[in-house]
Amino acid sequence: MINFILFGPPGSGKGTYSKKIVEDLGLIHISTGDLLRSEIEKKTDLGMQAKSKMEKGEFVPDETVISMIEGILCENDLAKGFVFDGFPRTVAQAQAFDTMLHKYNQSIRQVIAFEVEEEELISRIMARGKESGRADDQNYDVIKNRIAVYHSKTEPVKEYYKAQKKLSVVINEGKIDEVYAKVSSILSV
Ligand code: ADP
């Protein structure tokens, strides 16, 4: 399998480039945010537990997302590979993920970390919220909290993969196609 992680703060482009990579390489897109929103829509117990956390811009428990990911890996054991978007989001998730991948004889090939100025992030998220109606994309305080949580809990994950020599940083400013050309060149190494 060929597995990539797209990493970065909320609104930094993980979803946008995941779609392009999936189309180009035939991989499966796994977004923990999308999976959790679908659990909320289906009103499952997991969804109900996640809802209050997500509305505040806080994380759902590590164990919840880790077992969701493991379920998908098991169901798709013949897949060509995966693009993980929004996971892992804490160092504990990254460690548990490595243990899990090892168990299935899999590994992460590369982590692409997107960077965008904070003001630009906020305006992109607000614009996305207007289009999609997503509640956590429309409230300024929730957005600020998500960015703060990103800095305190998620950014350290960068160091984790840097130590494994798997981290590539991409500045996602400018035209999507131009940025994607950089992403593609990293994927094809
Ligand atoms: P964004 O990256 O723009 O914040 P996502 O759709 O990836 O949006 O995530 C939305 C929310 O879902 C997060 O704010 C968080 O509450 C929850 N979430 C998503 N992925 C995880 C994860 N791996 N661990 C914990 N919570 C998560």
CSV table of C-alpha atoms and ligand atoms in Angstrom, one decimal:
chain,number,residue,atom,x,y,z
A,1,MET,CA,0.0,0.0,0.0
A,2,ILE,CA,1.0,3.6,-0.6
A,3,ASN,CA,-0.1,5.7,2.4
A,4,PHE,CA,0.2,9.5,2.7
A,5,ILE,CA,-0.8,11.9,5.5
A,6,LEU,CA,-2.0,15.4,4.7
A,7,PHE,CA,-1.3,17.6,7.7
A,8,GLY,CA,-1.9,21.2,8.6
A,9,PRO,CA,-4.2,23.6,10.5
A,10,PRO,CA,-7.9,23.8,9.8
A,11,GLY,CA,-8.5,25.4,6.4
A,12,SER,CA,-5.0,24.8,5.1
A,13,GLY,CA,-6.1,22.7,2.1
A,14,LYS,CA,-6.0,19.1,3.2
A,15,GLY,CA,-9.4,18.3,1.8
A,16,THR,CA,-8.7,20.1,-1.5
A,17,TYR,CA,-5.5,18.3,-2.3
A,18,SER,CA,-6.7,14.9,-0.9
A,19,LYS,CA,-9.4,14.9,-3.6
A,20,LYS,CA,-6.8,15.6,-6.3
A,21,ILE,CA,-4.4,12.9,-5.0
A,22,VAL,CA,-7.2,10.4,-4.8
A,23,GLU,CA,-8.2,11.1,-8.4
A,24,ASP,CA,-4.6,10.9,-9.7
A,25,LEU,CA,-3.4,7.9,-7.8
A,26,GLY,CA,-6.5,5.8,-7.1
A,27,LEU,CA,-6.1,5.9,-3.3
A,28,ILE,CA,-8.8,6.0,-0.7
A,29,HIS,CA,-9.5,9.3,1.1
A,30,ILE,CA,-10.0,9.0,4.9
A,31,SER,CA,-11.0,12.2,6.6
A,32,THR,CA,-11.7,11.8,10.3
A,33,GLY,CA,-13.7,15.0,10.3
A,34,ASP,CA,-16.0,13.7,7.4
A,35,LEU,CA,-16.3,10.3,9.2
A,36,LEU,CA,-17.4,12.0,12.4
A,37,ARG,CA,-19.8,14.3,10.6
A,38,SER,CA,-21.4,11.2,9.0
A,39,GLU,CA,-21.7,9.6,12.4
A,40,ILE,CA,-23.5,12.7,13.7
A,41,GLU,CA,-25.9,12.7,10.7
A,42,LYS,CA,-26.7,9.0,11.4
A,43,LYS,CA,-27.2,9.9,15.1
A,44,THR,CA,-25.0,7.0,16.3
A,45,ASP,CA,-23.8,6.9,19.9
A,46,LEU,CA,-20.3,7.8,18.6
A,47,GLY,CA,-21.7,10.7,16.6
A,48,MET,CA,-23.6,12.0,19.6
A,49,GLN,CA,-20.5,11.9,21.8
A,50,ALA,CA,-18.4,13.6,19.1
A,51,LYS,CA,-21.0,16.4,18.4
A,52,SER,CA,-20.5,18.5,21.5
A,53,LYS,CA,-16.7,18.3,21.2
A,54,MET,CA,-16.8,19.3,17.6
A,55,GLU,CA,-19.2,22.2,18.2
A,56,LYS,CA,-16.7,23.7,20.6
A,57,GLY,CA,-13.7,23.1,18.3
A,58,GLU,CA,-12.3,20.5,20.7
A,59,PHE,CA,-11.0,17.1,19.8
A,60,VAL,CA,-12.9,13.9,20.1
A,61,PRO,CA,-11.1,11.3,22.3
A,62,ASP,CA,-8.0,9.6,20.7
A,63,GLU,CA,-9.4,6.1,21.2
A,64,THR,CA,-12.6,7.0,19.2
A,65,VAL,CA,-10.7,8.1,16.1
A,66,ILE,CA,-8.1,5.4,16.4
A,67,SER,CA,-10.7,2.6,16.4
A,68,MET,CA,-12.6,4.3,13.5
A,69,ILE,CA,-9.4,4.2,11.5
A,70,GLU,CA,-8.6,0.6,12.4
A,71,GLY,CA,-12.1,-0.4,11.2
A,72,ILE,CA,-11.5,1.2,7.8
A,73,LEU,CA,-8.1,-0.4,7.4
A,74,CYS,CA,-9.5,-3.8,8.1
A,75,GLU,CA,-12.4,-3.3,5.7
A,76,ASN,CA,-10.1,-2.2,2.9
A,77,ASP,CA,-7.2,-4.6,3.1
A,78,LEU,CA,-6.9,-4.8,-0.7
A,79,ALA,CA,-6.8,-1.1,-1.3
A,80,LYS,CA,-3.9,0.5,-3.2
A,81,GLY,CA,-3.4,2.9,-0.3
A,82,PHE,CA,-4.9,5.7,1.7
A,83,VAL,CA,-4.7,9.5,2.0
A,84,PHE,CA,-5.2,10.3,5.7
A,85,ASP,CA,-6.7,13.8,6.2
A,86,GLY,CA,-7.1,15.2,9.7
A,87,PHE,CA,-5.5,12.2,11.3
A,88,PRO,CA,-3.3,11.8,13.3
A,89,ARG,CA,-4.0,15.0,15.2
A,90,THR,CA,-2.1,14.3,18.4
A,91,VAL,CA,1.2,12.6,19.2
A,92,ALA,CA,-0.7,9.9,21.0
A,93,GLN,CA,-2.7,9.2,17.8
A,94,ALA,CA,0.5,9.2,15.7
A,95,GLN,CA,2.1,6.6,18.0
A,96,ALA,CA,-1.0,4.4,18.1
A,97,PHE,CA,-1.2,4.7,14.3
A,98,ASP,CA,2.3,3.5,13.8
A,99,THR,CA,1.7,0.5,16.1
A,100,MET,CA,-1.5,-0.3,14.1
A,101,LEU,CA,0.2,0.1,10.7
A,102,HIS,CA,3.0,-2.2,11.9
A,103,LYS,CA,0.4,-4.8,12.9
A,104,TYR,CA,-0.9,-4.8,9.3
A,105,ASN,CA,2.6,-4.7,7.8
A,106,GLN,CA,1.9,-1.2,6.5
A,107,SER,CA,3.7,2.1,6.9
A,108,ILE,CA,3.4,5.8,6.0
A,109,ARG,CA,5.4,6.9,3.0
A,110,GLN,CA,5.3,10.7,3.4
A,111,VAL,CA,3.6,13.4,5.4
A,112,ILE,CA,2.8,16.6,3.5
A,113,ALA,CA,2.4,19.5,6.0
A,114,PHE,CA,0.5,22.6,4.6
A,115,GLU,CA,1.3,26.0,6.0
A,116,VAL,CA,-0.9,29.1,5.5
A,117,GLU,CA,-0.9,32.5,7.4
A,118,GLU,CA,-3.5,32.6,10.2
A,119,GLU,CA,-5.5,35.5,8.8
A,120,GLU,CA,-5.8,33.7,5.5
A,121,LEU,CA,-6.9,30.5,7.3
A,122,ILE,CA,-9.7,32.3,9.1
A,123,SER,CA,-11.0,33.9,5.9
A,124,ARG,CA,-10.9,30.6,4.0
A,125,ILE,CA,-12.7,28.7,6.8
A,126,MET,CA,-15.4,31.4,7.0
A,127,ALA,CA,-15.9,31.3,3.2
A,128,ARG,CA,-16.2,27.5,3.4
A,129,GLY,CA,-18.7,27.8,6.2
A,130,LYS,CA,-20.9,30.1,4.2
A,131,GLU,CA,-21.0,27.6,1.3
A,132,SER,CA,-21.3,24.4,3.3
A,133,GLY,CA,-23.4,25.5,6.3
A,134,ARG,CA,-20.9,23.7,8.5
A,135,ALA,CA,-21.5,25.2,12.0
A,136,ASP,CA,-17.9,25.0,13.3
A,137,ASP,CA,-16.8,26.9,10.2
A,138,GLN,CA,-19.1,29.9,10.8
A,139,ASN,CA,-18.3,30.9,14.4
A,140,TYR,CA,-15.2,33.1,14.8
A,141,ASP,CA,-14.5,32.0,18.4
A,142,VAL,CA,-14.8,28.3,17.5
A,143,ILE,CA,-12.4,28.8,14.6
A,144,LYS,CA,-9.9,30.6,16.8
A,145,ASN,CA,-10.1,27.8,19.3
A,146,ARG,CA,-9.5,25.2,16.6
A,147,ILE,CA,-6.4,27.0,15.5
A,148,ALA,CA,-5.2,27.3,19.1
A,149,VAL,CA,-5.8,23.6,19.7
A,150,TYR,CA,-3.9,22.9,16.4
A,151,HIS,CA,-0.9,24.8,17.8
A,152,SER,CA,-0.9,23.1,21.2
A,153,LYS,CA,-1.8,19.5,20.3
A,154,THR,CA,-1.4,18.9,16.6
A,155,GLU,CA,1.7,20.9,15.6
A,156,PRO,CA,4.0,18.6,17.8
A,157,VAL,CA,3.0,15.8,15.4
A,158,LYS,CA,5.2,17.5,12.8
A,159,GLU,CA,8.3,16.8,14.9
A,160,TYR,CA,7.3,13.2,15.3
A,161,TYR,CA,7.4,12.6,11.5
A,162,LYS,CA,10.3,14.9,11.0
A,163,ALA,CA,12.3,12.6,13.3
A,164,GLN,CA,11.3,9.8,10.9
A,165,LYS,CA,12.5,11.8,7.9
A,166,LYS,CA,9.0,11.7,6.4
A,167,LEU,CA,7.9,15.4,6.6
A,168,SER,CA,7.6,17.7,3.6
A,169,VAL,CA,6.3,21.3,4.1
A,170,VAL,CA,4.3,23.0,1.4
A,171,ILE,CA,3.2,26.6,1.6
A,172,ASN,CA,-0.4,26.6,0.3
A,173,GLU,CA,-0.6,30.1,-1.0
A,174,GLY,CA,-1.1,31.0,-4.7
A,175,LYS,CA,-2.8,29.0,-7.4
A,176,ILE,CA,-4.1,25.5,-6.5
A,177,ASP,CA,-2.6,23.9,-9.7
A,178,GLU,CA,0.8,25.4,-8.9
A,179,VAL,CA,0.7,24.2,-5.3
A,180,TYR,CA,-0.5,20.8,-6.5
A,181,ALA,CA,2.5,20.5,-8.9
A,182,LYS,CA,4.7,20.8,-5.8
A,183,VAL,CA,2.5,18.2,-3.9
A,184,SER,CA,2.8,15.8,-6.9
A,185,SER,CA,6.5,16.1,-7.1
A,186,ILE,CA,6.7,15.1,-3.4
A,187,LEU,CA,4.3,12.1,-3.9
A,188,SER,CA,6.3,10.7,-6.8
A,189,VAL,CA,9.7,10.6,-5.0
B,1,ADP,P1,-10.6,21.0,10.1
B,1,ADP,O1,-9.3,20.3,9.8
B,1,ADP,O2,-11.0,22.1,9.1
B,1,ADP,O3,-10.7,21.5,11.5
B,1,ADP,P2,-12.1,18.5,10.1
B,1,ADP,O4,-13.3,18.2,9.3
B,1,ADP,O5,-10.8,17.8,9.8
B,1,ADP,O6,-11.9,20.1,9.9
B,1,ADP,O7,-12.4,18.3,11.7
B,1,ADP,C1,-13.5,18.9,12.3
B,1,ADP,C2,-13.6,18.5,13.8
B,1,ADP,O8,-13.6,17.1,13.9
B,1,ADP,C3,-12.3,18.9,14.6
B,1,ADP,O9,-12.4,20.2,15.0
B,1,ADP,C4,-12.4,17.9,15.8
B,1,ADP,O10,-13.4,18.3,16.7
B,1,ADP,C5,-12.9,16.6,15.1
B,1,ADP,N1,-11.8,15.7,14.6
B,1,ADP,C6,-11.5,15.5,13.3
B,1,ADP,N2,-10.4,14.6,13.3
B,1,ADP,C7,-10.0,14.4,14.6
B,1,ADP,C8,-9.0,13.6,15.2
B,1,ADP,N3,-8.1,12.9,14.4
B,1,ADP,N4,-8.9,13.6,16.5
B,1,ADP,C9,-9.8,14.2,17.3
B,1,ADP,N5,-10.8,15.0,16.8
B,1,ADP,C10,-10.9,15.1,15.4
